[in-house]
Coordinates of N, CA and C in Angstrom, one line a residue:
X23 N 6.3 -3.7 -11.2 CA 5.3 -3.5 -10.2 C 5.9 -3.6 -8.8
X24 N 5.5 -2.8 -7.9 CA 6.0 -2.8 -6.5 C 5.3 -3.8 -5.7
X25 N 5.8 -3.9 -4.4 CA 5.2 -4.7 -3.4 C 3.9 -4.1 -3.0
X26 N 2.9 -5.0 -2.7 CA 1.7 -4.5 -2.1 C 1.5 -5.0 -0.7
X27 N 1.0 -4.1 0.1 CA 0.8 -4.5 1.5 C -0.7 -4.1 1.8
X28 N -1.3 -5.0 2.6 CA -2.7 -4.8 2.9 C -2.8 -4.4 4.4
X29 N -3.6 -3.3 4.7 CA -3.8 -2.9 6.1 C -5.3 -3.1 6.4
X30 N -5.6 -3.6 7.5 CA -7.0 -3.8 7.9 C -7.4 -3.1 9.2
X31 N -8.6 -2.6 9.2 CA -9.2 -2.0 10.4 C -10.6 -2.4 10.5
X32 N -11.1 -2.6 11.7 CA -12.5 -2.9 11.9 C -13.1 -1.7 12.7
X33 N -14.3 -1.3 12.2 CA -15.0 -0.2 12.8 C -16.3 -0.8 13.5
X34 N -16.6 -0.3 14.7 CA -17.8 -0.7 15.4 C -18.5 0.6 15.9
X35 N -19.8 0.7 15.5 CA -20.7 1.7 15.9 C -22.0 1.1 16.2
X36 N -22.6 1.6 17.3 CA -23.9 1.1 17.7 C -24.8 2.3 18.1
X37 N -26.1 2.2 17.7 CA -27.1 3.2 18.0 C -27.3 3.3 19.5
X38 N -27.4 4.5 20.0 CA -27.6 4.7 21.5 C -28.8 5.6 21.7
X39 N -29.8 5.0 22.3 CA -31.0 5.8 22.6 C -30.8 6.9 23.7
X40 N -29.7 6.8 24.4 CA -29.3 7.7 25.4 C -28.9 9.1 24.9
X41 N -28.5 9.1 23.7 CA -28.0 10.3 23.1 C -29.1 11.3 22.8
X42 N -28.9 12.6 23.0 CA -29.9 13.6 22.7 C -29.9 14.0 21.2
X43 N -28.9 13.6 20.5 CA -28.8 13.9 19.1 C -29.4 12.7 18.3
X44 N -29.6 12.9 17.0 CA -30.2 11.8 16.2 C -29.3 10.5 16.3
X45 N -28.0 10.7 16.2 CA -27.1 9.6 16.4 C -25.8 10.1 16.9
X46 N -25.1 9.3 17.6 CA -23.8 9.6 18.1 C -22.8 9.4 17.0
X47 N -21.7 10.2 16.9 CA -20.7 10.0 15.9 C -19.5 9.2 16.5
X48 N -19.5 8.9 17.7 CA -18.4 8.2 18.4 C -18.5 6.7 18.0
X49 N -17.3 6.2 17.8 CA -17.1 4.8 17.4 C -15.8 4.3 17.7
X50 N -15.5 3.0 17.5 CA -14.2 2.4 17.9 C -13.7 1.7 16.6
X51 N -12.4 1.9 16.5 CA -11.6 1.3 15.4 C -10.6 0.3 16.0
X52 N -10.7 -0.9 15.5 CA -9.8 -2.0 16.1 C -8.9 -2.4 15.0
X53 N -7.6 -2.5 15.3 CA -6.6 -3.1 14.4 C -5.9 -4.2 15.2
X54 N -5.9 -5.4 14.7 CA -5.5 -6.5 15.4 C -4.1 -6.3 16.0
X55 N -4.0 -6.6 17.3 CA -2.8 -6.5 18.1 C -2.5 -5.1 18.6
X56 N -3.4 -4.1 18.4 CA -3.2 -2.8 18.9 C -4.3 -2.3 19.8
X57 N -4.1 -1.3 20.6 CA -5.2 -0.7 21.4 C -6.3 -0.2 20.5
X58 N -7.5 -0.3 21.1 CA -8.7 0.2 20.4 C -8.5 1.7 20.3
X59 N -8.9 2.3 19.1 CA -8.8 3.7 18.9 C -10.3 4.2 18.9
X60 N -10.5 5.1 19.9 CA -11.9 5.7 20.0 C -11.9 7.0 19.3
X61 N -12.9 7.1 18.3 CA -12.9 8.2 17.3 C -14.3 8.8 17.3
X62 N -14.4 10.1 17.0 CA -15.6 10.8 16.8 C -15.4 11.8 15.7
X63 N -16.4 12.6 15.4 CA -16.3 13.7 14.5 C -15.6 14.8 15.3
X64 N -15.1 15.8 14.5 CA -14.5 17.0 15.2 C -15.6 17.7 15.9
X65 N -15.3 18.5 16.9 CA -16.2 19.3 17.6 C -17.1 20.1 16.7
X66 N -16.5 20.7 15.7 CA -17.2 21.6 14.7 C -18.3 20.8 14.0
X67 N -18.2 19.5 14.0 CA -19.2 18.7 13.3 C -20.0 17.8 14.3
X68 N -20.2 18.4 15.5 CA -21.0 17.8 16.6 C -20.5 16.4 17.1
X69 N -19.2 16.3 17.1 CA -18.5 15.1 17.7 C -18.0 15.4 19.1
X70 N -17.5 14.3 19.6 CA -16.9 14.4 21.0 C -15.5 15.0 20.9
X71 N -15.3 16.2 21.4 CA -14.0 16.8 21.3 C -12.9 16.1 22.1
X72 N -13.3 15.2 23.0 CA -12.3 14.5 23.8 C -11.6 13.3 23.0
X73 N -12.3 13.0 21.9 CA -11.8 11.9 21.1 C -11.1 12.3 19.8
X74 N -10.2 11.5 19.3 CA -9.6 11.8 18.0 C -10.7 11.8 16.9
X75 N -10.4 12.6 15.9 CA -11.3 12.6 14.8 C -10.6 12.3 13.5
X76 N -11.3 12.0 12.4 CA -10.6 11.6 11.1 C -9.6 12.7 10.7
X77 N -10.0 14.0 10.9 CA -9.1 15.0 10.5 C -7.8 15.0 11.3
X78 N -7.9 14.8 12.6 CA -6.7 14.7 13.4 C -5.8 13.5 12.9
X79 N -6.4 12.4 12.6 CA -5.7 11.2 12.2 C -5.0 11.4 10.9
X80 N -5.7 12.1 9.9 CA -5.1 12.3 8.6 C -3.8 13.2 8.8
X81 N -4.0 14.3 9.5 CA -2.8 15.2 9.8 C -1.7 14.5 10.5
X82 N -2.1 13.7 11.5 CA -1.1 12.9 12.2 C -0.3 11.9 11.3
X83 N -1.1 11.3 10.4 CA -0.4 10.4 9.5 C 0.6 11.0 8.6
X84 N 0.2 12.2 8.1 CA 1.1 12.9 7.2 C 2.4 13.4 7.9
X85 N 2.2 14.0 9.1 CA 3.3 14.6 9.8 C 4.3 13.4 10.3
X86 N 3.7 12.3 10.7 CA 4.5 11.2 11.2 C 5.2 10.5 10.0
X87 N 4.6 10.3 8.9 CA 5.2 9.7 7.7 C 6.3 10.6 7.1
X88 N 6.1 11.9 7.1 CA 7.1 12.8 6.6 C 8.4 12.7 7.5
X89 N 8.2 12.7 8.8 CA 9.3 12.5 9.7 C 10.1 11.3 9.5
X90 N 9.4 10.1 9.3 CA 10.1 8.9 9.1 C 10.8 8.9 7.8
X91 N 10.2 9.4 6.7 CA 10.9 9.5 5.4 C 12.1 10.4 5.5
X92 N 11.9 11.5 6.3 CA 13.0 12.5 6.4 C 14.2 11.8 7.2
X93 N 13.9 11.1 8.3 CA 15.0 10.5 9.0 C 15.7 9.4 8.1
X94 N 15.0 8.8 7.3 CA 15.5 7.8 6.3 C 16.5 8.5 5.3
X95 N 16.0 9.6 4.7 CA 16.9 10.2 3.7 C 18.1 10.9 4.4
X96 N 18.0 11.4 5.6 CA 19.1 11.9 6.3 C 20.1 10.8 6.6
X97 N 19.7 9.6 7.0 CA 20.6 8.5 7.3 C 21.3 8.1 6.0
X98 N 20.6 8.2 4.9 CA 21.2 7.8 3.6 C 22.3 8.8 3.1
X99 N 22.2 10.0 3.7 CA 23.1 11.1 3.3 C 24.1 11.5 4.4
X100 N 24.2 10.7 5.4 CA 25.2 10.9 6.4 C 24.9 12.1 7.4
X101 N 23.6 12.4 7.5 CA 23.3 13.5 8.4 C 22.7 12.9 9.7
X102 N 23.3 13.2 10.8 CA 22.9 12.7 12.1 C 21.9 13.7 12.7
X103 N 20.6 13.2 12.8 CA 19.5 14.0 13.4 C 19.5 13.8 14.9
X104 N 19.5 14.8 15.7 CA 19.5 14.7 17.2 C 18.0 14.8 17.7
X105 N 17.3 15.7 17.0 CA 15.9 15.9 17.4 C 15.1 16.4 16.2
X106 N 13.8 16.2 16.3 CA 12.9 16.5 15.2 C 11.5 16.8 15.9
X107 N 11.0 18.0 15.7 CA 9.7 18.4 16.2 C 8.9 19.0 15.0
X108 N 7.6 19.0 15.1 CA 6.8 19.6 14.0 C 5.5 20.1 14.6
X109 N 5.1 21.3 14.4 CA 3.8 21.8 14.7 C 3.0 22.0 13.4
X110 N 2.5 20.9 12.9 CA 1.8 20.9 11.6 C 0.4 21.5 11.7
X111 N -0.1 21.9 10.6 CA -1.4 22.5 10.5 C -2.1 22.1 9.2
X112 N -3.3 21.6 9.3 CA -4.1 21.3 8.1 C -5.3 22.2 7.9
X113 N -5.6 22.5 6.7 CA -6.8 23.4 6.4 C -7.8 22.6 5.7
X114 N -9.0 22.5 6.3 CA -10.1 21.8 5.7 C -11.1 22.9 5.2
X115 N -11.6 22.7 4.0 CA -12.6 23.6 3.4 C -13.9 22.8 3.4
X116 N -15.0 23.4 3.9 CA -16.3 22.8 3.9 C -17.2 23.7 3.0
X117 N -17.8 23.1 2.1 CA -18.7 23.8 1.1 C -20.1 23.9 1.6
X118 N -20.9 24.7 1.0 CA -22.3 24.9 1.4 C -23.1 23.6 1.4
X119 N -22.8 22.7 0.5 CA -23.6 21.5 0.4 C -23.2 20.4 1.4
X120 N -22.2 20.8 2.3 CA -21.8 19.9 3.3 C -20.6 19.1 3.0
X121 N -20.2 19.0 1.7 CA -19.0 18.3 1.3 C -17.8 19.1 1.7
X122 N -16.7 18.5 1.7 CA -15.4 19.2 2.1 C -14.2 18.4 1.7
X123 N -13.1 19.1 1.9 CA -11.8 18.4 1.6 C -10.7 19.2 2.2
X124 N -9.6 18.5 2.5 CA -8.4 19.3 2.9 C -7.9 20.0 1.7
X125 N -7.4 21.3 1.9 CA -6.9 22.0 0.8 C -5.4 22.2 0.9
X126 N -4.8 22.0 2.1 CA -3.4 22.1 2.3 C -3.0 21.6 3.7
X127 N -1.8 21.1 3.8 CA -1.1 20.8 5.1 C 0.2 21.6 5.1
X128 N 0.4 22.3 6.1 CA 1.7 23.0 6.3 C 2.5 22.2 7.4
X129 N 3.7 21.7 7.0 CA 4.6 21.1 8.0 C 5.6 22.1 8.4
X130 N 5.9 22.2 9.7 CA 6.9 23.1 10.2 C 8.0 22.4 11.0
X131 N 8.7 21.5 10.3 CA 9.7 20.7 11.0 C 10.9 21.5 11.5
X132 N 11.2 21.3 12.8 CA 12.4 21.9 13.4 C 13.3 20.8 13.7
X133 N 14.4 20.8 13.0 CA 15.4 19.7 13.1 C 16.7 20.2 13.7
X134 N 17.3 19.3 14.5 CA 18.6 19.6 15.1 C 19.5 18.5 14.7
X135 N 20.7 18.9 14.1 CA 21.6 17.9 13.6 C 23.0 18.2 14.3
X136 N 24.0 17.3 14.0 CA 25.2 17.4 14.7 C 26.3 18.1 13.9
X137 N 26.1 18.3 12.6 CA 27.2 18.9 11.8 C 26.7 20.2 11.1
X138 N 27.3 21.3 11.4 CA 26.8 22.6 10.9 C 27.1 22.7 9.4
X139 N 28.0 21.9 8.9 CA 28.3 21.9 7.4 C 27.2 21.3 6.6
X140 N 26.3 20.6 7.3 CA 25.2 19.8 6.6 C 23.8 20.5 6.7
X141 N 23.8 21.8 7.2 CA 22.5 22.4 7.4 C 21.7 22.6 6.1
X142 N 22.3 23.1 5.1 CA 21.6 23.4 3.8 C 21.2 22.1 3.2
X143 N 22.0 21.0 3.3 CA 21.6 19.7 2.8 C 20.4 19.2 3.6
X144 N 20.5 19.3 4.9 CA 19.4 18.8 5.8 C 18.1 19.5 5.4
X145 N 18.1 20.8 5.2 CA 16.9 21.5 4.8 C 16.4 21.0 3.4
X146 N 17.3 20.8 2.5 CA 16.9 20.4 1.1 C 16.3 19.0 1.1
X147 N 16.6 18.2 2.1 CA 16.1 16.8 2.1 C 14.7 16.6 2.4
X148 N 14.0 17.7 2.9 CA 12.6 17.6 3.1 C 11.8 17.4 1.8
X149 N 12.4 17.9 0.7 CA 11.8 17.7 -0.7 C 11.8 16.2 -1.0
X150 N 13.0 15.6 -0.8 CA 13.1 14.2 -1.1 C 12.3 13.3 -0.2
X151 N 12.2 13.7 1.1 CA 11.3 13.0 2.0 C 9.9 13.0 1.6
X152 N 9.4 14.2 1.1 CA 8.1 14.3 0.6 C 7.8 13.4 -0.6
X153 N 8.8 13.3 -1.4 CA 8.7 12.4 -2.6 C 8.5 11.0 -2.2
X154 N 9.2 10.6 -1.1 CA 9.1 9.2 -0.7 C 7.9 8.9 0.3
X155 N 7.4 9.9 0.9 CA 6.3 9.7 1.9 C 5.1 9.1 1.4
X156 N 4.7 7.9 1.9 CA 3.5 7.2 1.5 C 2.3 8.0 1.6
X157 N 2.1 8.7 2.8 CA 0.9 9.5 3.0 C 0.9 10.7 2.0
X158 N 2.0 11.4 1.8 CA 2.0 12.6 0.9 C 1.7 12.1 -0.5
X159 N 2.1 10.9 -0.9 CA 1.9 10.4 -2.2 C 0.4 10.0 -2.4
X160 N -0.3 9.9 -1.3 CA -1.7 9.4 -1.3 C -2.7 10.6 -1.2
X161 N -2.2 11.8 -1.1 CA -3.0 13.0 -0.9 C -3.1 13.8 -2.2
X162 N -4.3 14.4 -2.4 CA -4.6 15.2 -3.6 C -4.6 16.7 -3.3
X163 N -3.8 17.1 -2.3 CA -3.7 18.5 -1.9 C -2.3 18.8 -1.6
X164 N -1.9 20.0 -1.6 CA -0.4 20.4 -1.4 C -0.1 20.1 0.1
X165 N 1.1 19.6 0.2 CA 1.8 19.5 1.5 C 3.0 20.4 1.5
X166 N 3.0 21.5 2.2 CA 4.0 22.5 2.1 C 5.0 22.3 3.3
X167 N 6.2 22.7 3.1 CA 7.2 22.5 4.1 C 7.9 23.8 4.5
X168 N 8.0 24.1 5.7 CA 8.6 25.3 6.2 C 9.6 24.9 7.3
X169 N 10.7 24.2 6.9 CA 11.7 23.7 7.8 C 12.7 24.7 8.4
X170 N 13.1 24.4 9.6 CA 14.3 25.1 10.1 C 15.2 24.0 10.6
X171 N 16.5 24.4 10.7 CA 17.5 23.4 11.1 C 18.6 24.2 11.9
X172 N 19.0 23.5 13.0 CA 20.0 24.1 13.8 C 21.0 23.0 14.2
X173 N 22.1 23.4 14.8 CA 23.1 22.4 15.2 C 23.0 22.2 16.7
X174 N 23.2 20.9 17.1 CA 23.1 20.6 18.5 C 24.3 21.3 19.3
X175 N 24.0 21.8 20.4 CA 25.0 22.4 21.3 C 26.0 21.3 21.7
X176 N 27.3 21.7 21.7 CA 28.3 20.7 22.1 C 28.2 20.5 23.6
X177 N 28.5 19.2 24.0 CA 28.4 18.9 25.4 C 29.6 19.3 26.2

């Protein structure tokens, strides 16, 4: 059996008579020792578009966790990563009954490394990173990877 870690978050929501809707979807999440995270529903679901929403946070968790797993496997394989960017996209399907779920996340990592001889290996390591990624292992939908890799320009 592996190690277990517990993460805690506190959510605070209060009714506001000032709102023109039945209830506001904005709320605060507090994690001890960190800034308060102000969250709402997505604009499509009558939330405050200026605030993060659960869908933003799920996608952000997946893209961030994949990057950290990828940097780890690259370091284990002697690949020096100079930069990593990703313009990820998640697809949410909402059914007629109001239920919904994510059906896919597409990751589009653009990686820059120092050794041109390692490009193919660097591209292949996204699969291993996905296997190690805590968030990917917690999802019940496909997380697809469309990576590119280039070599850093010599100074």
